[in-house]
CSV table of N, CA and C in Angstrom, one decimal:
chain,number,residue,atom,x,y,z
A,965,MET,N,85.6,-0.3,-26.6
A,965,MET,CA,84.4,-1.4,-26.4
A,965,MET,C,83.2,-0.3,-26.0
A,966,LYS,N,82.1,-0.9,-26.3
A,966,LYS,CA,80.8,-0.5,-26.0
A,966,LYS,C,80.4,-0.6,-24.7
A,967,GLU,N,79.5,0.3,-24.2
A,967,GLU,CA,78.8,0.4,-22.6
A,967,GLU,C,77.7,-0.8,-22.7
A,968,GLN,N,78.2,-1.5,-21.8
A,968,GLN,CA,77.0,-2.4,-21.7
A,968,GLN,C,75.9,-2.1,-20.8
A,969,PHE,N,74.8,-2.5,-20.9
A,969,PHE,CA,73.7,-2.6,-20.2
A,969,PHE,C,72.7,-3.6,-20.1
A,970,LEU,N,72.3,-3.7,-18.8
A,970,LEU,CA,71.1,-4.3,-18.7
A,970,LEU,C,69.7,-3.6,-18.8
A,971,TYR,N,68.5,-4.0,-19.6
A,971,TYR,CA,67.5,-3.2,-19.3
A,971,TYR,C,66.3,-4.0,-18.9
A,972,VAL,N,65.4,-3.0,-18.5
A,972,VAL,CA,64.3,-3.8,-18.1
A,972,VAL,C,63.1,-2.7,-18.7
A,973,LEU,N,62.2,-3.3,-19.6
A,973,LEU,CA,61.2,-2.7,-20.5
A,973,LEU,C,59.9,-3.1,-19.7
A,974,LYS,N,59.3,-1.9,-19.5
A,974,LYS,CA,57.7,-2.3,-19.1
A,974,LYS,C,56.8,-2.0,-20.3
A,975,LEU,N,56.0,-3.0,-20.6
A,975,LEU,CA,55.2,-3.0,-21.9
A,975,LEU,C,53.8,-3.5,-21.7
A,976,ARG,N,52.9,-3.1,-22.5
A,976,ARG,CA,51.2,-3.3,-22.6
A,976,ARG,C,51.0,-3.9,-23.5
A,977,ASN,N,50.2,-5.1,-23.7
A,977,ASN,CA,49.5,-5.7,-24.9
A,977,ASN,C,48.6,-4.8,-25.4
A,978,TYR,N,48.7,-4.3,-26.7
A,978,TYR,CA,47.2,-3.5,-26.9
A,978,TYR,C,45.9,-4.1,-27.0
A,979,TYR,N,45.7,-5.3,-27.0
A,979,TYR,CA,44.4,-6.0,-27.4
A,979,TYR,C,43.8,-6.3,-25.8
A,980,THR,N,44.8,-6.9,-24.9
A,980,THR,CA,44.3,-7.7,-23.7
A,980,THR,C,44.6,-6.4,-22.6
A,981,GLY,N,45.6,-5.8,-22.8
A,981,GLY,CA,45.7,-4.5,-21.6
A,981,GLY,C,46.8,-5.2,-20.7
A,982,ASN,N,47.0,-6.4,-20.8
A,982,ASN,CA,48.0,-7.2,-19.8
A,982,ASN,C,49.4,-6.4,-19.8
A,983,ARG,N,49.9,-6.3,-18.7
A,983,ARG,CA,51.2,-5.4,-18.6
A,983,ARG,C,52.4,-6.5,-18.3
A,984,TYR,N,53.5,-6.2,-18.8
A,984,TYR,CA,54.6,-7.1,-18.6
A,984,TYR,C,55.8,-6.6,-18.3
A,985,VAL,N,57.0,-7.1,-18.0
A,985,VAL,CA,58.3,-6.6,-17.7
A,985,VAL,C,59.1,-7.4,-18.6
A,986,LYS,N,60.1,-6.7,-19.4
A,986,LYS,CA,61.0,-7.6,-20.2
A,986,LYS,C,62.2,-7.1,-20.0
A,987,VAL,N,63.2,-8.3,-19.6
A,987,VAL,CA,64.4,-7.9,-19.1
A,987,VAL,C,65.6,-8.5,-20.1
A,988,GLY,N,66.6,-7.8,-20.4
A,988,GLY,CA,67.7,-8.3,-21.5
A,988,GLY,C,68.8,-7.5,-21.3
A,989,TYR,N,69.6,-8.1,-22.3
A,989,TYR,CA,71.3,-7.5,-22.4
A,989,TYR,C,71.4,-7.0,-23.6
A,990,SER,N,72.1,-5.6,-23.5
A,990,SER,CA,72.7,-5.2,-24.8
A,990,SER,C,73.8,-4.3,-24.7
A,991,ALA,N,74.7,-4.4,-25.5
A,991,ALA,CA,75.7,-3.6,-25.9
A,991,ALA,C,75.4,-2.3,-26.9
A,992,ASP,N,74.4,-2.5,-27.2
A,992,ASP,CA,74.0,-1.2,-28.2
A,992,ASP,C,72.6,-1.1,-28.1
A,993,VAL,N,72.2,-0.2,-27.1
A,993,VAL,CA,70.7,-0.7,-26.4
A,993,VAL,C,69.6,0.1,-27.5
A,994,GLU,N,70.0,1.4,-28.4
A,994,GLU,CA,69.1,2.0,-28.7
A,994,GLU,C,68.4,1.3,-30.2
A,995,THR,N,69.6,0.6,-30.8
A,995,THR,CA,69.2,-0.5,-31.6
A,995,THR,C,68.3,-1.6,-31.2
A,996,ARG,N,68.7,-1.9,-30.1
A,996,ARG,CA,68.1,-3.5,-29.4
A,996,ARG,C,66.6,-2.5,-29.2
A,997,ILE,N,66.5,-1.4,-28.4
A,997,ILE,CA,65.1,-1.1,-28.5
A,997,ILE,C,64.3,-0.9,-29.5
A,998,MET,N,65.0,-0.3,-30.5
A,998,MET,CA,64.1,0.0,-31.8
A,998,MET,C,63.8,-1.3,-32.5
A,999,GLN,N,64.6,-2.3,-32.4
A,999,GLN,CA,64.3,-3.6,-33.0
A,999,GLN,C,62.9,-4.3,-32.2
A,1000,LEU,N,63.2,-4.5,-31.2
A,1000,LEU,CA,61.9,-4.9,-30.2
A,1000,LEU,C,60.7,-4.1,-30.8
A,1001,ILE,N,60.8,-2.9,-30.5
A,1001,ILE,CA,59.5,-2.1,-30.9
A,1001,ILE,C,59.0,-2.3,-32.3
A,1002,ARG,N,60.3,-2.4,-33.2
A,1002,ARG,CA,59.8,-2.8,-34.9
A,1002,ARG,C,59.2,-4.2,-34.7
A,1003,ASN,N,59.6,-5.2,-34.0
A,1003,ASN,CA,59.3,-6.5,-34.4
A,1003,ASN,C,58.1,-7.1,-33.5
A,1004,ASN,N,57.7,-6.2,-32.6
A,1004,ASN,CA,56.8,-6.7,-31.5
A,1004,ASN,C,55.5,-5.7,-31.8
A,1005,LYS,N,54.9,-5.8,-32.8
A,1005,LYS,CA,53.6,-4.8,-33.1
A,1005,LYS,C,52.3,-4.6,-32.2
A,1006,HIS,N,52.3,-6.0,-31.1
A,1006,HIS,CA,51.2,-6.0,-30.7
A,1006,HIS,C,51.3,-5.3,-29.4
A,1007,PHE,N,52.7,-4.6,-29.1
A,1007,PHE,CA,53.0,-4.1,-27.6
A,1007,PHE,C,53.1,-2.7,-27.8
A,1008,GLU,N,52.8,-2.1,-26.7
A,1008,GLU,CA,53.1,-0.7,-26.2
A,1008,GLU,C,54.3,-0.7,-25.2
A,1009,PHE,N,55.3,-0.2,-25.6
A,1009,PHE,CA,56.5,0.2,-24.7
A,1009,PHE,C,56.4,1.4,-23.7
A,1010,LEU,N,56.2,1.0,-22.5
A,1010,LEU,CA,55.6,2.1,-21.5
A,1010,LEU,C,57.0,2.8,-21.0
A,1011,ASN,N,57.9,2.0,-20.4
A,1011,ASN,CA,59.1,2.8,-19.7
A,1011,ASN,C,60.3,2.0,-19.9
A,1012,ILE,N,61.3,2.5,-19.9
A,1012,ILE,CA,62.7,1.9,-20.3
A,1012,ILE,C,63.5,2.0,-19.1
A,1013,GLN,N,64.2,1.2,-18.8
A,1013,GLN,CA,65.5,1.4,-17.5
A,1013,GLN,C,66.5,0.9,-17.9
A,1014,LEU,N,67.7,1.5,-17.8
A,1014,LEU,CA,68.8,0.9,-17.8
A,1014,LEU,C,69.7,0.6,-16.7
A,1015,TYR,N,70.2,-0.2,-16.7
A,1015,TYR,CA,71.3,-0.7,-15.5
A,1015,TYR,C,72.5,-1.1,-15.7
A,1016,GLN,N,73.5,-0.7,-15.0
A,1016,GLN,CA,74.9,-0.6,-15.2
A,1016,GLN,C,75.7,-1.3,-13.8
A,1017,HIS,N,76.8,-2.0,-13.9
A,1017,HIS,CA,77.0,-2.7,-12.7
A,1017,HIS,C,78.1,-1.4,-12.3
A,1018,LYS,N,77.9,-1.4,-10.7
A,1018,LYS,CA,79.1,-0.5,-10.1
A,1018,LYS,C,80.4,-0.6,-10.3
A,1019,GLU,N,81.2,-2.0,-10.5
A,1019,GLU,CA,82.2,-1.9,-10.6
A,1019,GLU,C,82.8,-2.8,-11.8
A,1020,LYS,N,82.0,-3.5,-12.2
A,1020,LYS,CA,82.6,-4.5,-13.2
A,1020,LYS,C,82.0,-4.0,-14.7
A,1021,LYS,N,83.0,-4.4,-15.8
A,1021,LYS,CA,82.7,-4.0,-17.1
A,1021,LYS,C,82.1,-5.2,-17.8
A,1022,LEU,N,82.6,-6.5,-17.3
A,1022,LEU,CA,82.3,-7.8,-18.3
A,1022,LEU,C,81.4,-8.5,-17.5
A,1023,GLY,N,80.8,-9.4,-18.3
A,1023,GLY,CA,79.9,-10.4,-17.5
A,1023,GLY,C,78.5,-10.3,-17.3
A,1024,TYR,N,78.0,-9.1,-18.1
A,1024,TYR,CA,76.7,-8.8,-18.2
A,1024,TYR,C,75.5,-9.9,-18.7
A,1025,LEU,N,76.2,-10.3,-19.9
A,1025,LEU,CA,75.3,-11.6,-20.3
A,1025,LEU,C,75.0,-12.7,-19.3
A,1026,TYR,N,76.1,-12.9,-18.3
A,1026,TYR,CA,76.1,-13.8,-17.4
A,1026,TYR,C,75.1,-13.7,-16.5
A,1027,ASP,N,75.2,-12.1,-16.0
A,1027,ASP,CA,74.2,-12.0,-14.8
A,1027,ASP,C,72.6,-11.8,-15.5
A,1028,GLU,N,72.6,-11.7,-16.8
A,1028,GLU,CA,71.4,-11.6,-17.5
A,1028,GLU,C,70.8,-13.1,-17.3
A,1029,LYS,N,71.7,-13.8,-17.7
A,1029,LYS,CA,71.0,-15.4,-17.6
A,1029,LYS,C,70.5,-15.9,-16.6
A,1030,LYS,N,71.7,-15.3,-15.5
A,1030,LYS,CA,71.4,-15.7,-13.9
A,1030,LYS,C,70.3,-15.5,-13.4
A,1031,LEU,N,69.7,-14.0,-13.7
A,1031,LEU,CA,68.6,-13.5,-13.5
A,1031,LEU,C,67.3,-14.3,-14.0
A,1032,HIS,N,67.4,-14.6,-15.1
A,1032,HIS,CA,66.3,-15.1,-16.3
A,1032,HIS,C,66.0,-17.0,-15.2
A,1033,GLU,N,67.1,-17.3,-15.0
A,1033,GLU,CA,67.2,-18.6,-14.4
A,1033,GLU,C,66.4,-18.7,-12.9
A,1034,LYS,N,66.8,-17.2,-12.2
A,1034,LYS,CA,66.0,-17.4,-11.0
A,1034,LYS,C,64.9,-17.1,-11.1
A,1035,HIS,N,64.2,-16.5,-12.1
A,1035,HIS,CA,62.7,-16.0,-12.6
A,1035,HIS,C,61.9,-16.7,-13.3
A,1036,LYS,N,62.5,-17.7,-14.0
A,1036,LYS,CA,61.7,-18.6,-15.0
A,1036,LYS,C,60.8,-19.1,-14.4
A,1037,LYS,N,60.1,-19.1,-13.1
A,1037,LYS,CA,58.6,-19.7,-13.1
A,1037,LYS,C,57.9,-19.0,-12.9
A,1038,HIS,N,58.2,-17.5,-13.4
A,1038,HIS,CA,57.4,-16.2,-13.5
A,1038,HIS,C,57.3,-15.6,-14.5
A,1039,ARG,N,57.9,-16.7,-15.9
A,1039,ARG,CA,57.6,-16.1,-17.1
A,1039,ARG,C,56.4,-15.9,-17.5
A,1040,ALA,N,56.2,-15.1,-18.3
A,1040,ALA,CA,54.7,-14.7,-18.7
A,1040,ALA,C,54.1,-15.7,-19.4
A,1041,GLY,N,54.7,-16.4,-20.5
A,1041,GLY,CA,54.2,-17.7,-21.3
A,1041,GLY,C,53.6,-16.9,-22.7
A,1042,ILE,N,54.2,-15.7,-22.9
A,1042,ILE,CA,53.7,-15.2,-24.2
A,1042,ILE,C,53.9,-15.7,-25.4
A,1043,HIS,N,53.0,-16.2,-26.1
A,1043,HIS,CA,53.3,-16.8,-27.5
A,1043,HIS,C,54.2,-16.2,-28.7
A,1044,LYS,N,55.0,-17.0,-29.3
A,1044,LYS,CA,55.8,-16.4,-30.0
A,1044,LYS,C,55.0,-15.6,-31.3
A,1045,ASP,N,53.7,-16.0,-31.5
A,1045,ASP,CA,53.0,-15.2,-32.3
A,1045,ASP,C,52.8,-13.9,-32.1
A,1046,SER,N,52.4,-13.7,-30.9
A,1046,SER,CA,52.1,-12.4,-30.5
A,1046,SER,C,53.7,-11.4,-30.2
A,1047,MET,N,54.4,-12.1,-30.0
A,1047,MET,CA,55.7,-11.5,-29.5
A,1047,MET,C,57.0,-12.3,-30.1
A,1048,PRO,N,57.3,-11.8,-31.3
A,1048,PRO,CA,58.2,-12.7,-32.1
A,1048,PRO,C,59.8,-12.5,-31.7
A,1049,ASP,N,59.9,-11.6,-30.9
A,1049,ASP,CA,61.3,-11.0,-30.6
A,1049,ASP,C,61.2,-11.2,-29.3
A,1050,GLY,N,61.9,-12.1,-28.4
A,1050,GLY,CA,62.2,-11.9,-26.6
A,1050,GLY,C,61.0,-12.1,-26.0
A,1051,SER,N,60.2,-13.1,-26.4
A,1051,SER,CA,58.9,-13.6,-25.8
A,1051,SER,C,59.5,-14.6,-24.4
A,1052,THR,N,60.7,-15.1,-24.5
A,1052,THR,CA,60.9,-15.9,-23.3
A,1052,THR,C,61.5,-14.8,-22.3
A,1053,GLU,N,61.9,-13.6,-22.6
A,1053,GLU,CA,62.6,-12.9,-21.3
A,1053,GLU,C,61.6,-11.8,-21.0
A,1054,CYS,N,60.1,-12.3,-20.8
A,1054,CYS,CA,59.2,-11.4,-20.4
A,1054,CYS,C,58.5,-11.9,-19.0
A,1055,TYR,N,58.1,-11.1,-18.1
A,1055,TYR,CA,57.5,-11.5,-17.3
A,1055,TYR,C,56.3,-11.1,-16.7
A,1056,ASP,N,55.4,-11.5,-16.0
A,1056,ASP,CA,54.4,-10.6,-15.7
A,1056,ASP,C,54.6,-9.1,-14.8
A,1057,SER,N,53.9,-8.2,-15.0
A,1057,SER,CA,54.3,-7.1,-14.4
A,1057,SER,C,54.5,-6.9,-13.0
A,1058,PHE,N,53.6,-7.8,-12.1
A,1058,PHE,CA,53.9,-7.7,-10.6
A,1058,PHE,C,55.2,-8.2,-10.4
A,1059,TYR,N,56.0,-8.5,-10.9
A,1059,TYR,CA,57.5,-9.0,-10.8
A,1059,TYR,C,58.3,-8.3,-10.7
A,1060,SER,N,58.0,-7.0,-11.2
A,1060,SER,CA,58.9,-5.8,-11.6
A,1060,SER,C,59.6,-5.1,-10.4
A,1061,SER,N,59.1,-5.2,-9.3
A,1061,SER,CA,60.2,-4.9,-8.1
A,1061,SER,C,60.8,-5.9,-7.7
A,1062,GLU,N,60.4,-7.2,-7.8
A,1062,GLU,CA,61.5,-8.3,-7.2
A,1062,GLU,C,62.6,-8.2,-8.2
A,1063,ILE,N,62.5,-8.1,-9.6
A,1063,ILE,CA,63.4,-8.3,-10.5
A,1063,ILE,C,64.5,-7.0,-10.3
A,1064,THR,N,63.7,-6.0,-10.1
A,1064,THR,CA,64.7,-4.5,-10.1
A,1064,THR,C,65.5,-4.7,-8.4
A,1065,THR,N,65.2,-5.3,-7.5
A,1065,THR,CA,65.6,-5.8,-6.4
A,1065,THR,C,66.8,-6.6,-6.5
A,1066,ASP,N,66.5,-7.4,-7.4
A,1066,ASP,CA,67.5,-8.5,-7.4
A,1066,ASP,C,68.5,-8.2,-8.3
A,1067,LEU,N,68.4,-7.0,-9.2
A,1067,LEU,CA,69.9,-6.3,-9.9
A,1067,LEU,C,70.2,-5.4,-9.0
A,1068,GLY,N,69.7,-5.1,-8.0
A,1068,GLY,CA,70.1,-4.2,-7.0
A,1068,GLY,C,71.1,-5.0,-5.7
A,1069,LYS,N,70.6,-6.0,-5.9
A,1069,LYS,CA,71.4,-7.0,-4.9
A,1069,LYS,C,72.5,-7.4,-5.6
A,1070,MET,N,72.8,-7.8,-7.1
A,1070,MET,CA,73.7,-8.2,-8.1
A,1070,MET,C,74.6,-7.2,-8.0
A,1071,GLY,N,74.6,-5.6,-7.7
A,1071,GLY,CA,75.2,-4.8,-7.5
A,1071,GLY,C,75.2,-4.0,-8.8
A,1072,TYR,N,73.9,-3.9,-9.4
A,1072,TYR,CA,73.6,-3.1,-10.4
A,1072,TYR,C,73.0,-1.4,-10.0
A,1073,GLN,N,73.2,-0.7,-10.7
A,1073,GLN,CA,72.5,0.7,-10.4
A,1073,GLN,C,71.6,1.3,-11.6
A,1074,CYS,N,70.3,1.5,-11.3
A,1074,CYS,CA,69.9,2.4,-12.5
A,1074,CYS,C,70.3,3.4,-13.0
A,1075,VAL,N,71.0,3.7,-14.3
A,1075,VAL,CA,71.4,5.0,-14.5
A,1075,VAL,C,70.4,5.8,-15.7
A,1076,PHE,N,69.3,5.1,-16.0
A,1076,PHE,CA,68.3,5.9,-16.8
A,1076,PHE,C,67.1,5.2,-16.6
A,1077,ASP,N,66.1,6.1,-16.4
A,1077,ASP,CA,64.5,5.8,-16.2
A,1077,ASP,C,63.8,6.5,-16.8
A,1078,SER,N,63.2,6.4,-18.1
A,1078,SER,CA,62.3,7.0,-18.7
A,1078,SER,C,61.1,7.6,-18.1
A,1079,GLU,N,60.6,6.9,-17.1
A,1079,GLU,CA,59.5,7.3,-16.4
A,1079,GLU,C,59.9,8.5,-15.4
A,1080,MET,N,60.9,8.5,-15.1
A,1080,MET,CA,61.5,9.4,-14.2
A,1080,MET,C,62.0,11.0,-15.0
A,1081,MET,N,62.5,10.6,-16.2
A,1081,MET,CA,62.5,11.9,-16.8
A,1081,MET,C,61.4,12.4,-17.5
A,1082,ALA,N,60.2,11.7,-17.8
A,1082,ALA,CA,59.0,12.5,-18.1
A,1082,ALA,C,58.3,13.2,-16.9
A,1083,GLN,N,59.0,13.0,-16.1
A,1083,GLN,CA,58.3,13.7,-14.9
A,1083,GLN,C,58.9,15.0,-14.6
A,1084,ILE,N,60.4,15.3,-15.0
A,1084,ILE,CA,60.9,16.6,-15.0
A,1084,ILE,C,60.3,17.4,-15.8
A,1085,PRO,N,60.0,18.6,-15.0
A,1085,PRO,CA,58.8,19.6,-15.8
A,1085,PRO,C,59.8,20.7,-16.5
A,1086,GLU,N,59.4,21.0,-17.7
A,1086,GLU,CA,60.1,21.9,-18.5
A,1086,GLU,C,59.9,23.1,-18.2
A,1087,PRO,N,60.9,24.0,-18.1
A,1087,PRO,CA,60.7,25.3,-17.3
A,1087,PRO,C,60.1,26.1,-18.6
A,1088,MET,N,59.0,27.0,-17.7
A,1088,MET,CA,58.1,27.7,-18.8
A,1088,MET,C,59.0,28.7,-19.6
A,1089,PHE,N,60.2,29.2,-19.1
A,1089,PHE,CA,60.7,29.9,-20.0
A,1089,PHE,C,62.4,30.2,-19.2
A,1090,THR,N,63.2,30.8,-20.1
A,1090,THR,CA,64.7,30.6,-19.6
A,1090,THR,C,64.9,32.1,-20.0
A,1091,TRP,N,65.7,32.8,-19.1
A,1091,TRP,CA,66.2,34.0,-19.4
A,1091,TRP,C,67.7,34.2,-20.2
């Protein structure tokens, strides 16, 4: 069985500069993210966070739906023409902390954050 993740992507529209948060589920994260990048040409993907549950191995899809249901009033309303893949799973960026807080309350931990990885300095040289 493949590892399952809930992902939180931070993205920006190239033309308007508007920032959004996209939440989703995947058992094959690399393929899903590459699919989103390939299909959504009007957006720049700024940050990727992956979340896993502390205890359970199944039920991620149910949790994703529960999270979307809770935050449906905050949906960004992006038109299908500008984001053909996953436009209903996007929220305005200022709900980012609320979404990640809810993930924590549901028992999820961030296991990967590309923003944190970028801040780790490379050693100038190795012995």
